[in-house]
Amino acid sequence: MDPRALHKISYGLYIITSRKGDQINGQIANTVFQISNEPPTIAVSINKKNLTHEFIKDSKLFAVSVLAQDAPLSLIGNFGFKSGREVNKFEGVDYQLGDSGLPHVTTDTLAYLEARVLQEVDAVTHTIFIGEVTAAEVLKDGAPMTYAYYHEVKRGSVPKTAPSFVPEFKDKKAVSGKYECSVCGYVYDPAAGDPENGVEPGTPFEALPESWVCPVCGVDKASFKLLK
Ligand code: FE
């Protein structure tokens, strides 16, 4: 089996939120799609280990915030590489609560949808939640973030708990001077720099200021290792 074939499947990128009582949480997912139109139903696949999974199981509700193409890596990292068991992911994030008490991220998102779970499908490590859409609104126009854009243009990384996680094949000749974040797998490429955070293309890793942090998960330079 060639796992690279799985990379040919296309996806978007979303923040999935839910609640349990007064607690709210959210996480990144790429696996959201519309199933039917009458009534409108959507599905999402969520890792059983994630806190958002526990919350959706409890409330039978979830919301989807559709990320804009220009959403910063830091927002995706905040919801994708941290656990709501350890931090409040909504601290410092602009959001609103819908009628059902579900949070919608309002910055760097194009739209939100809310759904009530109709059915759950056990998929070993994940549960597929199928829900009927109960509310939806467009917040602004623009291109939605796609999974391919996140990888290829933003050069973002993916946690091992993502359904689409495939260990990267690293071409030795292509990795000269690249450093990898040991926490999230983000690769700093000197040729590309980190323009989102003011680092120009052509800046060697060694020349990054000590204040520079992983643009995805926020750890410091010491957490990076040279790719060999
Ligand atoms: Fe990182």
mmCIF file of C-alpha atoms and ligand atoms in Angstrom:
data_model
loop_
_atom_site.group_PDB
_atom_site.id
_atom_site.type_symbol
_atom_site.label_atom_id
_atom_site.label_comp_id
_atom_site.label_asym_id
_atom_site.label_seq_id
_atom_site.Cartn_x
_atom_site.Cartn_y
_atom_site.Cartn_z
ATOM 1 C CA MET A 1 0.000 0.000 0.000
ATOM 2 C CA ASP A 2 1.360 3.415 -0.921
ATOM 3 C CA PRO A 3 0.221 5.797 1.858
ATOM 4 C CA ARG A 4 0.916 8.772 -0.409
ATOM 5 C CA ALA A 5 -2.299 7.887 -2.251
ATOM 6 C CA LEU A 6 -4.135 9.116 0.854
ATOM 7 C CA HIS A 7 -2.568 12.537 0.315
ATOM 8 C CA LYS A 8 -4.502 12.801 -2.956
ATOM 9 C CA ILE A 9 -7.821 13.083 -1.095
ATOM 10 C CA SER A 10 -8.850 16.737 -0.724
ATOM 11 C CA TYR A 11 -10.343 18.385 2.372
ATOM 12 C CA GLY A 12 -11.101 21.709 4.006
ATOM 13 C CA LEU A 13 -10.003 22.845 7.462
ATOM 14 C CA TYR A 14 -12.429 23.610 10.275
ATOM 15 C CA ILE A 15 -12.711 24.373 13.975
ATOM 16 C CA ILE A 16 -15.197 21.956 15.532
ATOM 17 C CA THR A 17 -16.667 23.191 18.794
ATOM 18 C CA SER A 18 -18.960 21.679 21.393
ATOM 19 C CA ARG A 19 -19.968 22.095 24.986
ATOM 20 C CA LYS A 20 -20.601 20.081 28.133
ATOM 21 C CA GLY A 21 -22.708 22.030 30.600
ATOM 22 C CA ASP A 22 -21.080 25.454 30.840
ATOM 23 C CA GLN A 23 -17.709 24.240 29.535
ATOM 24 C CA ILE A 24 -16.790 24.876 25.901
ATOM 25 C CA ASN A 25 -14.037 23.387 23.773
ATOM 26 C CA GLY A 26 -12.957 23.181 20.166
ATOM 27 C CA GLN A 27 -10.467 21.464 17.906
ATOM 28 C CA ILE A 28 -9.259 21.456 14.322
ATOM 29 C CA ALA A 29 -10.678 18.874 11.920
ATOM 30 C CA ASN A 30 -10.354 18.435 8.182
ATOM 31 C CA THR A 31 -13.104 15.833 7.934
ATOM 32 C CA VAL A 32 -16.336 17.794 7.592
ATOM 33 C CA PHE A 33 -18.699 17.241 4.712
ATOM 34 C CA GLN A 34 -22.310 17.690 3.748
ATOM 35 C CA ILE A 35 -24.223 14.433 3.425
ATOM 36 C CA SER A 36 -27.691 15.506 2.305
ATOM 37 C CA ASN A 37 -29.768 18.584 1.584
ATOM 38 C CA GLU A 38 -33.345 17.753 2.700
ATOM 39 C CA PRO A 39 -32.899 18.019 5.622
ATOM 40 C CA PRO A 40 -29.359 19.447 5.529
ATOM 41 C CA THR A 41 -27.027 17.042 7.308
ATOM 42 C CA ILE A 42 -23.273 17.115 7.835
ATOM 43 C CA ALA A 43 -20.712 14.666 9.204
ATOM 44 C CA VAL A 44 -17.456 15.043 11.093
ATOM 45 C CA SER A 45 -14.886 12.476 12.215
ATOM 46 C CA ILE A 46 -13.428 13.099 15.700
ATOM 47 C CA ASN A 47 -10.693 11.196 17.567
ATOM 48 C CA LYS A 48 -12.077 9.390 20.611
ATOM 49 C CA LYS A 49 -9.209 10.654 22.780
ATOM 50 C CA ASN A 50 -10.078 14.310 22.231
ATOM 51 C CA LEU A 51 -11.988 16.397 24.755
ATOM 52 C CA THR A 52 -14.269 17.690 21.981
ATOM 53 C CA HIS A 53 -15.315 14.056 21.403
ATOM 54 C CA GLU A 54 -16.379 13.784 25.046
ATOM 55 C CA PHE A 55 -18.292 17.070 24.767
ATOM 56 C CA ILE A 56 -20.155 16.085 21.567
ATOM 57 C CA LYS A 57 -21.059 12.723 23.148
ATOM 58 C CA ASP A 58 -22.469 14.595 26.143
ATOM 59 C CA SER A 59 -24.375 17.454 24.511
ATOM 60 C CA LYS A 60 -25.149 15.790 21.141
ATOM 61 C CA LEU A 61 -24.291 19.159 19.620
ATOM 62 C CA PHE A 62 -21.419 20.433 17.531
ATOM 63 C CA ALA A 63 -20.614 23.545 15.542
ATOM 64 C CA VAL A 64 -18.303 24.028 12.595
ATOM 65 C CA SER A 65 -16.342 27.248 12.028
ATOM 66 C CA VAL A 66 -15.082 27.325 8.431
ATOM 67 C CA LEU A 67 -11.523 28.693 8.395
ATOM 68 C CA ALA A 68 -10.574 31.385 5.898
ATOM 69 C CA GLN A 69 -7.608 30.718 3.628
ATOM 70 C CA ASP A 70 -5.645 33.524 5.284
ATOM 71 C CA ALA A 71 -6.185 32.245 8.853
ATOM 72 C CA PRO A 72 -2.849 32.355 10.731
ATOM 73 C CA LEU A 73 -0.978 29.180 11.661
ATOM 74 C CA SER A 74 -1.151 30.296 15.303
ATOM 75 C CA LEU A 75 -4.969 30.007 15.334
ATOM 76 C CA ILE A 76 -4.815 26.539 13.778
ATOM 77 C CA GLY A 77 -2.041 25.554 16.193
ATOM 78 C CA ASN A 78 -4.037 26.804 19.177
ATOM 79 C CA PHE A 79 -7.003 24.581 18.320
ATOM 80 C CA GLY A 80 -5.002 21.751 16.742
ATOM 81 C CA PHE A 81 -2.016 21.174 19.008
ATOM 82 C CA LYS A 82 -3.254 22.034 22.474
ATOM 83 C CA SER A 83 -5.659 20.152 24.706
ATOM 84 C CA GLY A 84 -8.708 21.732 26.258
ATOM 85 C CA ARG A 85 -7.877 19.594 29.313
ATOM 86 C CA GLU A 86 -4.829 21.785 29.924
ATOM 87 C CA VAL A 87 -5.661 25.207 28.513
ATOM 88 C CA ASN A 88 -8.689 27.322 27.698
ATOM 89 C CA LYS A 89 -8.362 27.405 23.913
ATOM 90 C CA PHE A 90 -10.799 30.328 23.671
ATOM 91 C CA GLU A 91 -8.631 32.687 25.720
ATOM 92 C CA GLY A 92 -7.584 35.517 23.417
ATOM 93 C CA VAL A 93 -9.777 34.200 20.579
ATOM 94 C CA ASP A 94 -12.759 36.193 19.271
ATOM 95 C CA TYR A 95 -15.896 34.084 19.440
ATOM 96 C CA GLN A 96 -19.631 34.293 19.990
ATOM 97 C CA LEU A 97 -22.068 31.866 21.611
ATOM 98 C CA GLY A 98 -25.006 30.681 19.504
ATOM 99 C CA ASP A 99 -28.530 30.067 20.810
ATOM 100 C CA SER A 100 -27.547 26.506 21.656
ATOM 101 C CA GLY A 101 -24.535 27.683 23.693
ATOM 102 C CA LEU A 102 -22.034 26.502 21.112
ATOM 103 C CA PRO A 103 -19.056 28.785 20.457
ATOM 104 C CA HIS A 104 -18.307 30.061 16.939
ATOM 105 C CA VAL A 105 -14.886 31.505 16.234
ATOM 106 C CA THR A 106 -15.498 34.889 14.593
ATOM 107 C CA THR A 107 -11.969 35.869 13.486
ATOM 108 C CA ASP A 108 -10.422 34.339 10.361
ATOM 109 C CA THR A 109 -13.530 32.280 9.654
ATOM 110 C CA LEU A 110 -16.034 32.577 6.803
ATOM 111 C CA ALA A 111 -19.107 30.869 8.222
ATOM 112 C CA TYR A 112 -20.448 28.662 10.957
ATOM 113 C CA LEU A 113 -22.882 25.773 11.057
ATOM 114 C CA GLU A 114 -24.495 24.191 14.112
ATOM 115 C CA ALA A 115 -25.723 20.619 14.141
ATOM 116 C CA ARG A 116 -27.613 18.259 16.399
ATOM 117 C CA VAL A 117 -26.299 14.683 16.323
ATOM 118 C CA LEU A 118 -28.629 12.192 14.624
ATOM 119 C CA GLN A 119 -26.282 9.240 14.584
ATOM 120 C CA GLU A 120 -22.823 8.131 15.661
ATOM 121 C CA VAL A 121 -20.704 5.659 13.715
ATOM 122 C CA ASP A 122 -17.867 3.848 15.486
ATOM 123 C CA ALA A 123 -14.713 4.018 13.358
ATOM 124 C CA VAL A 124 -12.220 2.325 15.746
ATOM 125 C CA THR A 125 -10.026 5.304 16.750
ATOM 126 C CA HIS A 126 -12.632 7.879 15.709
ATOM 127 C CA THR A 127 -16.366 8.463 15.868
ATOM 128 C CA ILE A 128 -18.201 9.836 12.852
ATOM 129 C CA PHE A 129 -20.903 12.171 14.093
ATOM 130 C CA ILE A 130 -23.768 12.763 11.664
ATOM 131 C CA GLY A 131 -25.821 15.816 12.497
ATOM 132 C CA GLU A 132 -28.765 17.796 11.203
ATOM 133 C CA VAL A 133 -27.900 21.452 10.630
ATOM 134 C CA THR A 134 -29.922 23.631 13.001
ATOM 135 C CA ALA A 135 -28.292 27.026 12.391
ATOM 136 C CA ALA A 136 -25.881 28.481 9.845
ATOM 137 C CA GLU A 137 -24.547 31.904 8.958
ATOM 138 C CA VAL A 138 -22.005 33.418 6.587
ATOM 139 C CA LEU A 139 -19.689 35.808 8.459
ATOM 140 C CA LYS A 140 -17.648 37.107 5.529
ATOM 141 C CA ASP A 141 -16.796 36.371 1.921
ATOM 142 C CA GLY A 142 -13.508 34.835 0.907
ATOM 143 C CA ALA A 143 -11.792 31.608 -0.021
ATOM 144 C CA PRO A 144 -11.987 28.787 2.523
ATOM 145 C CA MET A 145 -8.797 27.156 3.777
ATOM 146 C CA THR A 146 -8.155 23.808 2.139
ATOM 147 C CA TYR A 147 -6.032 21.065 3.599
ATOM 148 C CA ALA A 148 -3.712 21.253 0.580
ATOM 149 C CA TYR A 149 -3.263 25.027 0.993
ATOM 150 C CA TYR A 150 -2.478 24.547 4.688
ATOM 151 C CA HIS A 151 0.214 21.994 3.844
ATOM 152 C CA GLU A 152 1.682 23.330 0.643
ATOM 153 C CA VAL A 153 1.401 27.107 0.973
ATOM 154 C CA LYS A 154 1.183 27.651 4.744
ATOM 155 C CA ARG A 155 3.399 24.583 5.331
ATOM 156 C CA GLY A 156 1.432 23.636 8.418
ATOM 157 C CA SER A 157 1.736 20.361 10.314
ATOM 158 C CA VAL A 158 -0.822 17.797 11.505
ATOM 159 C CA PRO A 159 -1.161 16.076 14.899
ATOM 160 C CA LYS A 160 -0.809 12.307 15.050
ATOM 161 C CA THR A 161 -4.436 12.094 16.229
ATOM 162 C CA ALA A 162 -5.759 13.493 12.926
ATOM 163 C CA PRO A 163 -7.550 10.899 10.778
ATOM 164 C CA SER A 164 -5.481 11.992 7.793
ATOM 165 C CA PHE A 165 -2.114 11.817 9.600
ATOM 166 C CA VAL A 166 0.464 9.989 7.485
ATOM 167 C CA PRO A 167 4.150 9.987 8.520
ATOM 168 C CA GLU A 168 5.994 12.228 6.073
ATOM 169 C CA PHE A 169 8.515 10.742 3.674
ATOM 170 C CA LYS A 170 11.590 12.942 4.032
ATOM 171 C CA ASP A 171 13.807 13.387 1.012
ATOM 172 C CA LYS A 172 17.378 13.653 2.380
ATOM 173 C CA LYS A 173 18.602 15.874 -0.430
ATOM 174 C CA ALA A 174 15.767 18.323 0.090
ATOM 175 C CA VAL A 175 16.135 18.846 3.851
ATOM 176 C CA SER A 176 19.393 20.825 4.056
ATOM 177 C CA GLY A 177 19.208 23.408 6.841
ATOM 178 C CA LYS A 178 15.612 22.543 7.749
ATOM 179 C CA TYR A 179 14.612 22.176 11.372
ATOM 180 C CA GLU A 180 11.611 20.258 12.669
ATOM 181 C CA CYS A 181 9.494 21.108 15.706
ATOM 182 C CA SER A 182 9.655 18.088 18.039
ATOM 183 C CA VAL A 183 6.187 18.914 19.397
ATOM 184 C CA CYS A 184 4.028 19.435 16.304
ATOM 185 C CA GLY A 185 6.184 18.413 13.340
ATOM 186 C CA TYR A 186 6.254 21.855 11.697
ATOM 187 C CA VAL A 187 9.358 22.164 9.521
ATOM 188 C CA TYR A 188 11.206 25.471 9.374
ATOM 189 C CA ASP A 189 12.562 25.847 5.842
ATOM 190 C CA PRO A 190 15.181 28.626 5.527
ATOM 191 C CA ALA A 191 14.263 29.093 1.869
ATOM 192 C CA ALA A 192 10.678 29.954 2.816
ATOM 193 C CA GLY A 193 11.346 31.771 6.127
ATOM 194 C CA ASP A 194 8.310 32.588 8.262
ATOM 195 C CA PRO A 195 6.807 35.676 6.589
ATOM 196 C CA GLU A 196 3.668 35.509 8.775
ATOM 197 C CA ASN A 197 5.932 36.343 11.716
ATOM 198 C CA GLY A 198 8.281 38.768 9.994
ATOM 199 C CA VAL A 199 11.047 36.314 9.020
ATOM 200 C CA GLU A 200 12.151 36.803 5.425
ATOM 201 C CA PRO A 201 12.793 33.937 3.018
ATOM 202 C CA GLY A 202 16.483 33.001 3.057
ATOM 203 C CA THR A 203 16.898 33.339 6.843
ATOM 204 C CA PRO A 204 18.898 30.401 8.310
ATOM 205 C CA PHE A 205 17.436 28.776 11.422
ATOM 206 C CA GLU A 206 20.495 29.878 13.407
ATOM 207 C CA ALA A 207 19.748 33.518 12.541
ATOM 208 C CA LEU A 208 16.210 33.437 13.933
ATOM 209 C CA PRO A 209 15.867 35.640 17.041
ATOM 210 C CA GLU A 210 15.729 33.789 20.363
ATOM 211 C CA SER A 211 12.210 35.175 20.780
ATOM 212 C CA TRP A 212 11.040 33.272 17.673
ATOM 213 C CA VAL A 213 8.581 30.443 18.433
ATOM 214 C CA CYS A 214 7.030 27.643 16.396
ATOM 215 C CA PRO A 215 4.369 29.401 14.284
ATOM 216 C CA VAL A 216 1.999 26.449 14.743
ATOM 217 C CA CYS A 217 2.314 25.281 18.354
ATOM 218 C CA GLY A 218 4.244 28.114 20.016
ATOM 219 C CA VAL A 219 7.227 26.228 21.531
ATOM 220 C CA ASP A 220 10.659 27.912 21.502
ATOM 221 C CA LYS A 221 13.686 27.336 19.238
ATOM 222 C CA ALA A 222 15.221 24.800 21.634
ATOM 223 C CA SER A 223 12.403 22.395 20.771
ATOM 224 C CA PHE A 224 13.554 22.209 17.139
ATOM 225 C CA LYS A 225 15.927 19.581 15.776
ATOM 226 C CA LEU A 226 17.971 19.664 12.571
ATOM 227 C CA LEU A 227 16.513 17.352 9.938
ATOM 228 C CA LYS A 228 19.123 14.914 8.672
HETATM 229 FE FE FE B 1 5.446 23.235 16.793
#
